[in-house]
Amino acid sequence: MNDRPRQTATGLPPPEDTVMQMVMGAWVSQAISTLTRLDIPDLLKKHGPQTARELTEKFGVNAKPEFLERVLRACASVGFFSEAADDRFSVTALSNVLTSRSPVSVKKLTEVFGASWWKFWSGLENTLRTGESQPMVLFGMEYWDYCRSNPKEMEDFGEAMKSNSINSTRGVLEFCDFSQSRKVVDVGGGFGHLAIALLKKYKHLQAIVLELPDLIPMVRQQMQGENENVIQRVKLVGGNMFEEVPKADVIYSQAHYL
């Protein structure tokens, strides 16, 4: 799936090799996402090295063993699993972050990217031509309406955003000092995980979470159960970051927008 790239006199791969790596990266992405949805990383982490047939027969993985083995081997070629001489596969540092219990798990994010969001990106050309949103084309409704009518999608989306926020928040808390700030606005703040983490660390801080209006009720629901002192210091604002951003000492954006 991913042969060692050739090098030019400059030490860089030829442009055509680089482009093909980028284009065929979609294959890798879908293979990894599919195996993650099948809980392969979790099973290998919990039960140790297994063959493809053992995964299907002992643990009920819903796949044809011969086809599962091919995809496992393809992912092993890019470091997501290791394969022994007896055809057993094991987790590596890469697939370990696709397990449920990893402190830096991106399992749900990987699953969502490879499912509904994959379908959205496959319609990019149509969106460029018509301006239509792909959720509307595929589901007959916008994504947030789709989430509201599909609890599993909402749950997966929430967990995906949570894992993404936890991983990025760790760096923000470690390397950014908000002790002299009074108010921070998190642009596109998702379910408010960064804002909550900042308010827990800095007892004097006020926070604003700017999100799409349709998402605000979901954000409020996700925050239920948090410490009342923290909740009182966070304000949820529905709006469009391209039109107006609330004023604050610090404006933070994860920049996952297109």
XYZ file of N, CA and C in Angstrom:
774
model
N 0.824 -1.207 0.000
C 0.000 0.000 0.000
C 0.859 1.257 0.000
N 2.029 1.148 0.589
C 2.835 2.353 0.760
C 4.305 2.006 0.614
N 4.783 1.875 -0.643
C 6.179 1.524 -0.877
C 7.089 2.647 -0.422
N 8.334 2.270 -0.083
C 9.308 3.278 0.310
C 9.509 4.263 -0.842
N 9.375 5.562 -0.612
C 9.478 6.537 -1.696
C 10.892 6.645 -2.241
N 10.974 6.867 -3.545
C 12.272 7.156 -4.159
C 12.706 8.553 -3.764
N 13.968 8.878 -4.035
C 14.469 10.209 -3.728
C 15.137 10.816 -4.952
N 15.000 12.120 -5.083
C 15.675 12.856 -6.143
C 17.032 13.308 -5.636
N 17.758 14.042 -6.473
C 19.076 14.546 -6.080
C 18.983 15.483 -4.885
N 17.829 16.083 -4.684
C 17.649 16.995 -3.546
C 17.362 16.241 -2.251
N 17.199 14.923 -2.349
C 16.868 14.138 -1.164
C 15.381 14.015 -0.925
N 14.578 14.657 -1.778
C 13.121 14.614 -1.642
C 12.534 13.611 -2.627
N 11.379 13.026 -2.318
C 10.730 12.125 -3.267
C 10.343 12.884 -4.537
N 10.302 12.211 -5.689
C 9.828 12.861 -6.910
C 8.404 13.373 -6.718
N 8.041 14.465 -7.370
C 6.697 15.031 -7.191
C 5.581 14.026 -7.451
N 5.756 13.177 -8.479
C 4.691 12.227 -8.789
C 4.494 11.216 -7.654
N 5.587 10.850 -6.978
C 5.464 9.937 -5.840
C 4.732 10.604 -4.680
N 5.069 11.865 -4.436
C 4.419 12.600 -3.349
C 2.923 12.737 -3.606
N 2.570 13.074 -4.848
C 1.155 13.227 -5.197
C 0.412 11.902 -5.032
N 1.017 10.813 -5.501
C 0.351 9.519 -5.394
C 0.188 9.087 -3.940
N 1.172 9.411 -3.097
C 1.034 9.117 -1.670
C -0.161 9.864 -1.084
N -0.321 11.119 -1.499
C -1.449 11.913 -1.003
C -2.779 11.359 -1.498
N -2.848 11.056 -2.781
C -4.101 10.588 -3.372
C -4.509 9.238 -2.788
N -3.559 8.319 -2.718
C -3.882 6.982 -2.218
C -3.958 6.930 -0.697
N -3.661 8.054 -0.054
C -3.847 8.117 1.389
C -5.290 7.882 1.783
N -6.211 8.129 0.848
C -7.631 7.864 1.122
C -7.867 6.380 1.375
N -7.101 5.527 0.685
C -7.235 4.087 0.915
C -6.838 3.739 2.347
N -5.711 4.313 2.767
C -5.220 4.052 4.123
C -6.235 4.544 5.152
N -6.742 5.751 4.932
C -7.703 6.343 5.858
C -8.927 5.458 6.034
N -9.480 4.967 4.933
C -10.688 4.151 5.023
C -10.396 2.783 5.635
N -9.238 2.223 5.330
C -8.867 0.929 5.912
C -8.736 1.038 7.428
N -8.060 2.083 7.887
C -7.862 2.285 9.328
C -9.199 2.527 10.023
N -10.027 3.365 9.423
C -11.327 3.670 10.014
C -12.208 2.432 10.092
N -12.192 1.630 9.040
C -13.012 0.418 9.012
C -12.584 -0.567 10.094
N -11.285 -0.809 10.216
C -10.798 -1.735 11.241
C -11.081 -1.206 12.643
N -11.063 0.110 12.787
C -11.370 0.701 14.093
C -12.839 0.503 14.436
N -13.731 0.682 13.448
C -15.160 0.448 13.692
C -15.440 -1.018 14.035
N -14.593 -1.915 13.540
C -14.729 -3.338 13.862
C -14.079 -3.680 15.202
N -13.536 -2.670 15.879
C -12.910 -2.832 17.203
C -11.652 -3.693 17.175
N -10.992 -3.773 16.030
C -9.783 -4.593 15.929
C -8.687 -4.117 16.889
N -8.373 -2.809 16.939
C -7.334 -2.378 17.890
C -7.661 -2.756 19.334
N -8.920 -2.582 19.745
C -9.316 -2.940 21.111
C -9.161 -4.437 21.371
N -9.567 -5.254 20.408
C -9.478 -6.704 20.576
C -8.030 -7.163 20.689
N -7.161 -6.621 19.838
C -5.749 -7.010 19.878
C -5.073 -6.503 21.145
N -5.482 -5.328 21.597
C -4.918 -4.775 22.832
C -5.318 -5.643 24.026
N -6.550 -6.089 24.056
C -7.065 -6.846 25.198
C -6.626 -8.302 25.180
N -6.624 -8.932 23.998
C -6.410 -10.373 23.918
C -5.056 -10.760 23.338
N -4.259 -9.782 22.929
C -2.948 -10.097 22.385
C -3.003 -10.453 20.912
N -1.860 -10.856 20.333
C -1.771 -11.143 18.900
C -2.800 -12.181 18.450
N -3.420 -11.907 17.304
C -4.439 -12.802 16.753
C -4.307 -12.842 15.237
N -4.711 -13.977 14.654
C -4.829 -14.044 13.202
C -6.182 -13.472 12.796
N -6.334 -13.223 11.515
C -7.616 -12.718 11.021
C -8.729 -13.725 11.294
N -8.431 -15.004 11.104
C -9.449 -16.034 11.351
C -9.824 -16.099 12.829
N -8.845 -15.961 13.705
C -9.145 -15.962 15.137
C -10.026 -14.776 15.515
N -9.777 -13.640 14.902
C -10.593 -12.463 15.192
C -12.049 -12.690 14.805
N -12.266 -13.377 13.697
C -13.645 -13.610 13.248
C -14.309 -14.751 14.009
N -13.565 -15.820 14.295
C -14.170 -17.004 14.908
C -14.239 -16.916 16.427
N -13.220 -16.360 17.067
C -13.193 -16.294 18.533
C -13.917 -15.067 19.076
N -13.864 -13.966 18.319
C -14.375 -12.704 18.854
C -15.527 -12.120 18.045
N -15.962 -12.848 17.018
C -17.163 -12.450 16.298
C -17.024 -11.240 15.395
N -15.804 -10.918 14.964
C -15.637 -9.808 14.028
C -16.375 -10.140 12.735
N -17.238 -9.250 12.299
C -18.096 -9.499 11.143
C -17.343 -9.187 9.852
N -16.522 -10.145 9.428
C -15.731 -9.967 8.210
C -15.293 -11.334 7.698
N -15.043 -11.435 6.404
C -14.468 -12.640 5.825
C -12.988 -12.694 6.211
N -12.515 -13.789 6.805
C -11.135 -13.841 7.298
C -10.088 -13.501 6.249
N -10.271 -14.024 5.019
C -9.265 -13.788 3.989
C -9.198 -12.318 3.585
N -10.340 -11.642 3.585
C -10.348 -10.219 3.243
C -9.848 -9.377 4.416
N -10.234 -9.770 5.626
C -9.757 -9.058 6.810
C -8.238 -9.122 6.892
N -7.681 -10.278 6.575
C -6.223 -10.431 6.630
C -5.528 -9.475 5.661
N -6.104 -9.309 4.485
C -5.507 -8.396 3.500
C -5.475 -6.964 4.017
N -6.578 -6.540 4.618
C -6.643 -5.160 5.111
C -5.722 -4.981 6.317
N -5.671 -5.975 7.196
C -4.740 -5.914 8.322
C -3.302 -5.810 7.832
N -2.974 -6.597 6.821
C -1.606 -6.582 6.286
C -1.305 -5.240 5.614
N -2.294 -4.693 4.937
C -2.098 -3.376 4.315
C -1.816 -2.324 5.377
N -2.580 -2.361 6.473
C -2.357 -1.397 7.560
C -1.033 -1.655 8.266
N -0.625 -2.915 8.334
C 0.675 -3.241 8.930
C 1.809 -2.648 8.104
N 1.601 -2.539 6.791
C 2.657 -2.003 5.925
C 2.930 -0.531 6.185
N 1.990 0.165 6.819
C 2.208 1.576 7.155
C 2.318 1.770 8.665
N 2.527 0.668 9.386
C 2.864 0.770 10.797
C 1.723 0.718 11.783
N 0.496 0.480 11.308
C -0.637 0.485 12.231
C -0.792 -0.835 12.983
N -0.215 -1.884 12.466
C -0.148 -3.161 13.174
C 1.205 -3.784 12.868
N 1.593 -4.757 13.661
C 2.773 -5.554 13.331
C 2.296 -6.968 13.043
N 2.965 -7.638 12.107
C 2.584 -8.997 11.725
C 3.743 -9.945 11.982
N 3.462 -11.033 12.687
C 4.481 -12.033 12.992
C 4.492 -13.109 11.908
N 5.483 -14.001 11.994
C 5.628 -15.054 10.993
C 4.441 -16.012 10.990
N 3.741 -16.126 12.114
C 2.581 -17.024 12.188
C 1.280 -16.334 11.783
N 1.387 -15.182 11.109
C 0.232 -14.427 10.591
C -0.613 -13.786 11.685
N -0.052 -13.661 12.877
C -0.768 -12.971 13.947
C -0.410 -11.490 13.943
N -1.424 -10.678 14.198
C -1.256 -9.230 14.190
C -1.310 -8.686 15.612
N -0.511 -7.641 15.855
C -0.449 -7.010 17.175
C -0.614 -5.508 17.026
N -0.980 -4.850 18.134
C -1.073 -3.392 18.119
C 0.328 -2.787 18.123
N 0.423 -1.592 17.584
C 1.648 -0.797 17.621
C 1.320 0.528 18.312
N 2.299 1.398 18.384
C 2.051 2.711 18.993
C 0.956 3.457 18.245
N 0.861 3.251 16.933
C -0.156 3.945 16.139
C -1.550 3.391 16.419
N -1.700 2.080 16.357
C -3.036 1.509 16.590
C -3.439 1.582 18.053
N -2.474 1.774 18.943
C -2.807 1.896 20.361
C -3.685 3.119 20.629
N -3.483 4.200 19.858
C -4.304 5.399 20.073
C -5.699 5.231 19.475
N -5.937 4.096 18.825
C -7.268 3.786 18.310
C -8.024 2.853 19.247
N -7.461 2.620 20.437
C -8.143 1.807 21.444
C -8.954 2.704 22.373
N -9.972 2.128 22.976
C -10.895 2.918 23.800
C -10.237 3.501 25.036
N -9.311 2.765 25.631
C -8.755 3.166 26.920
C -7.486 4.009 26.818
N -7.012 4.270 25.627
C -5.825 5.113 25.489
C -6.128 6.520 26.004
N -5.227 7.101 26.807
C -5.471 8.464 27.299
C -5.476 9.503 26.186
N -4.937 9.138 25.027
C -4.946 10.051 23.877
C -5.728 9.415 22.724
N -6.765 8.660 23.065
C -7.532 7.926 22.063
C -8.173 8.846 21.027
N -8.063 8.442 19.760
C -8.776 9.121 18.674
C -9.699 8.118 17.977
N -10.129 7.130 18.727
C -10.977 6.063 18.181
C -12.262 6.604 17.567
N -13.040 7.362 18.337
C -14.321 7.849 17.834
C -14.140 8.826 16.682
N -13.119 9.667 16.776
C -12.856 10.613 15.696
C -12.556 9.857 14.408
N -11.769 8.802 14.508
C -11.428 7.984 13.345
C -12.661 7.299 12.776
N -13.527 6.815 13.651
C -14.744 6.142 13.198
C -15.674 7.104 12.465
N -15.859 8.289 13.015
C -16.756 9.271 12.399
C -16.196 9.754 11.068
N -14.891 10.005 11.022
C -14.270 10.445 9.775
C -14.486 9.432 8.663
N -14.441 8.151 9.002
C -14.555 7.122 7.978
C -15.971 6.719 7.641
N -16.952 7.279 8.333
C -18.353 6.911 8.090
C -19.102 8.073 7.441
N -19.907 8.797 8.213
C -20.737 9.856 7.624
C -19.890 10.966 7.014
N -18.814 11.358 7.693
C -18.016 12.461 7.156
C -17.317 12.062 5.864
N -16.988 10.814 5.722
C -16.380 10.325 4.484
C -17.341 10.551 3.314
N -18.611 10.277 3.564
C -19.621 10.481 2.521
C -19.718 11.957 2.147
N -19.622 12.830 3.147
C -19.709 14.260 2.859
C -18.564 14.699 1.950
N -17.356 14.288 2.272
C -16.194 14.695 1.484
C -16.241 14.119 0.071
N -16.870 12.959 -0.096
C -16.955 12.368 -1.432
C -17.822 13.207 -2.359
N -18.634 14.091 -1.789
C -19.483 14.961 -2.606
C -18.949 16.363 -2.759
N -17.658 16.562 -2.486
C -17.074 17.904 -2.541
C -17.249 18.551 -3.910
N -17.082 17.771 -4.976
C -17.208 18.343 -6.321
C -18.612 18.895 -6.542
N -19.620 18.152 -6.094
C -20.998 18.625 -6.233
C -21.222 19.911 -5.453
N -20.650 19.996 -4.244
C -20.797 21.205 -3.434
C -20.139 22.397 -4.115
N -18.982 22.179 -4.725
C -18.298 23.266 -5.428
C -19.137 23.775 -6.599
N -19.822 22.859 -7.286
C -20.623 23.249 -8.451
C -21.923 23.925 -8.050
N -22.581 23.384 -7.032
C -23.947 23.812 -6.727
C -24.085 24.637 -5.452
N -23.114 24.515 -4.555
C -23.224 25.181 -3.261
C -24.076 24.420 -2.266
N -24.574 23.247 -2.658
C -25.409 22.445 -1.764
C -24.550 21.769 -0.697
N -25.062 21.724 0.529
C -24.360 20.986 1.576
C -24.596 19.499 1.366
N -23.579 18.698 1.581
C -23.708 17.263 1.350
C -24.663 16.570 2.317
N -24.737 16.962 3.593
C -25.761 16.345 4.441
C -27.169 16.535 3.873
N -27.433 17.718 3.310
C -28.745 17.974 2.722
C -28.966 17.076 1.508
N -27.926 16.891 0.702
C -28.037 16.037 -0.480
C -28.260 14.579 -0.079
N -27.493 14.110 0.913
C -27.525 12.701 1.293
C -28.702 12.339 2.192
N -29.004 13.235 3.139
C -29.997 12.906 4.165
C -31.276 13.731 4.080
N -31.257 14.772 3.226
C -32.425 15.631 3.133
C -32.556 16.586 4.297
N -31.483 16.770 5.061
C -31.474 17.680 6.214
C -30.038 18.074 6.510
N -29.865 19.180 7.236
C -28.522 19.596 7.620
C -27.968 18.655 8.689
N -26.652 18.716 8.864
C -25.996 17.724 9.719
C -26.514 17.751 11.151
N -26.734 18.957 11.696
C -27.174 19.025 13.091
C -28.586 18.463 13.259
N -29.428 18.659 12.250
C -30.759 18.045 12.289
C -30.639 16.522 12.202
N -29.702 16.076 11.370
C -29.457 14.634 11.250
C -28.996 14.055 12.585
N -28.114 14.776 13.282
C -27.646 14.333 14.597
C -28.797 14.252 15.592
N -29.665 15.255 15.552
C -30.787 15.268 16.493
C -31.739 14.091 16.257
N -31.862 13.682 15.010
C -32.782 12.588 14.694
C -32.100 11.222 14.724
N -30.784 11.210 14.930
C -30.031 9.957 14.999
C -29.129 9.979 16.233
N -29.629 9.493 17.367
C -28.878 9.560 18.624
C -27.480 8.957 18.541
N -27.310 7.875 17.761
C -25.988 7.241 17.653
C -24.998 8.180 16.978
N -25.448 8.884 15.945
C -24.572 9.849 15.274
C -24.206 10.971 16.228
N -25.181 11.441 16.998
C -24.925 12.498 17.966
C -23.916 12.037 19.015
N -24.096 10.820 19.510
C -23.178 10.282 20.517
C -21.766 10.162 19.948
N -21.656 9.612 18.729
C -20.338 9.440 18.114
C -19.681 10.784 17.834
N -20.475 11.748 17.347
C -19.930 13.076 17.074
C -19.431 13.718 18.362
N -20.225 13.606 19.420
C -19.822 14.188 20.697
C -18.541 13.583 21.218
N -18.420 12.255 21.128
C -17.207 11.584 21.596
C -16.012 11.936 20.720
N -16.252 12.091 19.412
C -15.169 12.473 18.503
C -14.640 13.857 18.844
N -15.553 14.795 19.069
C -15.146 16.148 19.425
C -14.468 16.181 20.793
N -14.946 15.334 21.690
C -14.356 15.288 23.030
C -12.912 14.818 22.967
N -12.654 13.741 22.212
C -11.288 13.227 22.123
C -10.372 14.226 21.439
N -10.890 14.897 20.405
C -10.086 15.905 19.717
C -9.770 17.066 20.651
N -10.763 17.483 21.428
C -10.565 18.598 22.355
C -9.605 18.232 23.479
N -9.743 17.017 23.998
C -8.864 16.587 25.088
C -7.409 16.617 24.651
N -7.141 16.116 23.457
C -5.764 16.066 22.981
C -5.197 17.457 22.727
N -5.993 18.351 22.149
C -5.502 19.706 21.894
C -5.467 20.526 23.179
N -6.437 20.270 24.071
C -6.491 21.008 25.334
C -5.264 20.736 26.183
N -4.770 19.513 26.135
C -3.590 19.156 26.922
C -2.432 20.099 26.609
N -2.212 20.375 25.329
C -1.134 21.271 24.937
C -1.399 22.711 25.334
N -2.654 23.144 25.200
C -3.014 24.517 25.580
C -2.770 24.738 27.069
N -3.195 23.794 27.895
C -3.022 23.937 29.341
C -1.554 23.915 29.741
N -0.761 23.159 28.999
C 0.652 23.023 29.361
C 1.488 24.220 28.927
N 1.201 24.753 27.744
C 2.094 25.753 27.171
C 1.537 27.178 27.153
N 0.261 27.342 27.443
C -0.335 28.682 27.420
C -0.679 29.132 28.842
N -0.330 30.378 29.143
C -0.577 30.934 30.476
C -1.726 31.936 30.402
N -2.823 31.630 31.092
C -3.993 32.500 31.093
C -4.160 33.219 32.432
N -3.110 33.214 33.241
C -3.232 33.780 34.591
C -3.494 35.282 34.575
N -3.062 35.974 33.510
C -3.265 37.414 33.428
C -4.470 37.780 32.562
N -5.158 36.787 32.059
C -6.323 37.032 31.204
C -7.599 37.027 32.039
N -8.593 37.743 31.557
C -9.877 37.786 32.246
C -10.956 37.006 31.502
N -10.892 37.061 30.183
C -11.937 36.413 29.396
C -11.317 35.806 28.136
N -11.740 34.588 27.812
C -11.271 33.905 26.610
C -12.490 33.449 25.811
N -12.397 33.580 24.507
C -13.466 33.083 23.647
C -12.908 31.932 22.811
N -13.598 30.812 22.835
C -13.217 29.639 22.054
C -14.082 29.609 20.803
N -13.477 29.948 19.677
C -14.199 30.033 18.409
C -14.375 28.625 17.833
N -15.616 28.278 17.552
C -15.883 26.914 17.117
C -15.568 25.951 18.241
N -16.027 26.300 19.451
C -15.629 25.581 20.662
C -16.250 24.224 20.861
N -17.016 23.740 19.870
C -17.598 22.410 20.001
C -18.464 22.297 21.236
N -18.236 21.264 22.013
C -19.034 21.024 23.214
C -18.422 21.651 24.453
N -17.496 22.592 24.258
C -16.991 23.381 25.368
C -15.943 22.719 26.234
N -15.296 21.671 25.729
C -14.323 20.946 26.552
C -13.114 21.813 26.910
N -12.621 22.606 25.953
C -11.482 23.476 26.248
C -11.873 24.541 27.265
N -13.022 25.172 27.058
C -13.472 26.216 27.979
C -13.606 25.674 29.397
N -14.199 24.507 29.533
C -14.376 23.895 30.854
C -13.024 23.623 31.505
N -12.087 23.089 30.726
C -10.762 22.777 31.270
C -10.044 24.039 31.738
N -10.160 25.117 30.969
C -9.519 26.379 31.348
C -10.143 26.951 32.619
N -11.452 26.887 32.710
C -12.138 27.445 33.879
C -11.844 26.646 35.148
N -11.613 25.365 34.990
C -11.259 24.549 36.149
C -9.857 24.885 36.652
N -8.960 25.226 35.725
C -7.582 25.542 36.119
C -7.451 26.968 36.620
N -8.152 27.901 35.954
C -8.049 29.324 36.308
C -9.379 29.779 36.908
N -9.425 29.885 38.214
C -10.674 30.138 38.932
C -11.241 31.536 38.682
N -10.411 32.446 38.176
C -10.858 33.824 37.947
C -11.379 34.030 36.528
N -11.142 33.072 35.653
C -11.356 33.249 34.219
C -12.834 33.143 33.841
N -13.218 33.951 32.839
C -14.530 33.851 32.202
C -14.309 33.305 30.788
N -15.280 32.553 30.270
C -15.120 31.970 28.935
C -16.390 32.117 28.117
N -16.184 32.262 26.818
C -17.284 32.288 25.855
C -17.038 31.166 24.851
N -18.039 30.371 24.591
C -17.966 29.344 23.556
C -18.820 29.813 22.385
N -18.177 30.086 21.262
C -18.889 30.515 20.054
C -19.092 29.305 19.150
N -20.331 28.983 18.897
C -20.655 27.865 18.024
C -21.862 28.223 17.165
N -22.134 27.366 16.195
C -23.313 27.572 15.355
C -24.578 27.548 16.219
N -25.539 28.403 15.910
C -26.765 28.468 16.724
C -27.442 27.117 16.916
N -27.458 26.292 15.862
C -28.115 24.986 15.965
C -27.415 24.056 16.947
N -26.141 24.330 17.214
C -25.369 23.442 18.072
C -25.453 23.818 19.549
N -25.847 25.045 19.838
C -25.844 25.532 21.221
C -26.673 24.663 22.172
N -27.899 24.249 21.814
C -28.647 23.373 22.730
C -27.909 22.069 23.037
N -27.195 21.544 22.055
C -26.432 20.315 22.272
C -25.250 20.574 23.196
N -24.608 21.739 23.031
C -23.488 22.108 23.905
C -23.977 22.214 25.346
N -25.111 22.873 25.507
C -25.680 23.045 26.857
C -25.991 21.684 27.491
N -26.509 20.777 26.689
C -26.829 19.443 27.194
C -25.563 18.693 27.600
N -24.509 18.825 26.787
C -23.251 18.146 27.084
C -22.622 18.653 28.380
N -22.884 19.916 28.712
C -22.269 20.514 29.899
C -23.009 20.183 31.187
N -24.148 19.545 31.067
C -24.899 19.187 32.267
C -24.063 18.271 33.156
N -24.099 18.551 34.442
C -23.332 17.736 35.372
C -21.990 18.323 35.740
N -21.559 19.376 35.009
C -20.311 20.043 35.361
C -20.499 20.866 36.636
N -19.396 21.206 37.276
C -19.421 22.002 38.500
C -20.154 23.316 38.271
N -21.056 23.668 39.178
C -21.880 24.863 39.015
C -21.031 26.124 38.944
N -19.957 26.182 39.713
C -19.070 27.344 39.683
C -18.451 27.537 38.311
N -18.176 26.435 37.648
C -17.610 26.497 36.299
C -18.674 26.937 35.303
N -19.850 26.331 35.376
C -20.927 26.639 34.439
C -21.307 28.116 34.497
N -21.280 28.703 35.683
C -21.646 30.112 35.839
C -20.660 31.047 35.150
N -19.476 30.558 34.845
C -18.455 31.417 34.244
C -18.282 31.190 32.744
N -19.143 30.375 32.158
C -19.061 30.148 30.720
C -20.352 30.617 30.054
N -20.204 31.324 28.950
C -21.343 31.838 28.195
C -21.354 31.174 26.826
N -22.499 30.653 26.441
C -22.651 30.018 25.135
C -23.270 31.009 24.164
N -22.599 31.221 23.048
C -23.056 32.199 22.059
C -23.225 31.506 20.717
N -24.420 31.604 20.161
C -24.666 31.083 18.828
C -24.390 32.155 17.794
N -23.541 31.845 16.833
C -23.206 32.845 15.829
C -22.347 32.276 14.725
N -21.830 33.170 13.905
C -21.001 32.811 12.756
C -19.659 33.514 12.899
N -18.594 32.750 13.011
C -17.274 33.343 13.240
C -16.825 34.209 12.065
N -17.403 33.976 10.883
C -17.027 34.775 9.724
C -17.726 36.135 9.721
N -18.711 36.295 10.591
C -19.441 37.559 10.670
C -19.058 38.372 11.897
N -18.963 37.721 13.048
C -18.619 38.441 14.274
C -18.105 37.470 15.329
N -17.055 37.900 16.033
C -16.490 37.121 17.134
C -16.585 37.959 18.402
N -17.118 37.418 19.491
C -17.222 38.182 20.743
C -15.863 38.705 21.199
N -15.875 39.842 21.875
C -14.642 40.443 22.361
C -14.157 39.715 23.612
N -12.834 39.555 23.702
C -12.228 38.905 24.860
C -10.740 39.221 24.869
N -10.071 38.898 25.981
C -8.624 39.094 26.057
C -7.890 38.133 25.134
N -8.416 36.919 25.047
C -7.781 35.873 24.250
C -8.829 35.241 23.347
N -8.493 35.099 22.076
C -9.365 34.415 21.125
C -8.644 33.156 20.667
N -9.291 32.015 20.873
C -8.666 30.737 20.530
C -9.512 30.024 19.489
N -8.849 29.467 18.495
C -9.542 28.703 17.472
C -8.721 27.476 17.124
N -9.385 26.323 17.025
C -8.682 25.106 16.635
C -8.489 25.039 15.124
N -9.168 25.904 14.387
C -8.958 26.065 12.946
C -9.270 24.813 12.141
N -10.272 24.024 12.546
C -10.687 22.869 11.767
C -11.889 23.251 10.914
N -11.662 24.197 10.028
C -12.768 24.687 9.206
C -12.318 24.749 7.752
N -13.299 24.647 6.848
C -13.004 24.824 5.432
C -14.174 25.597 4.817
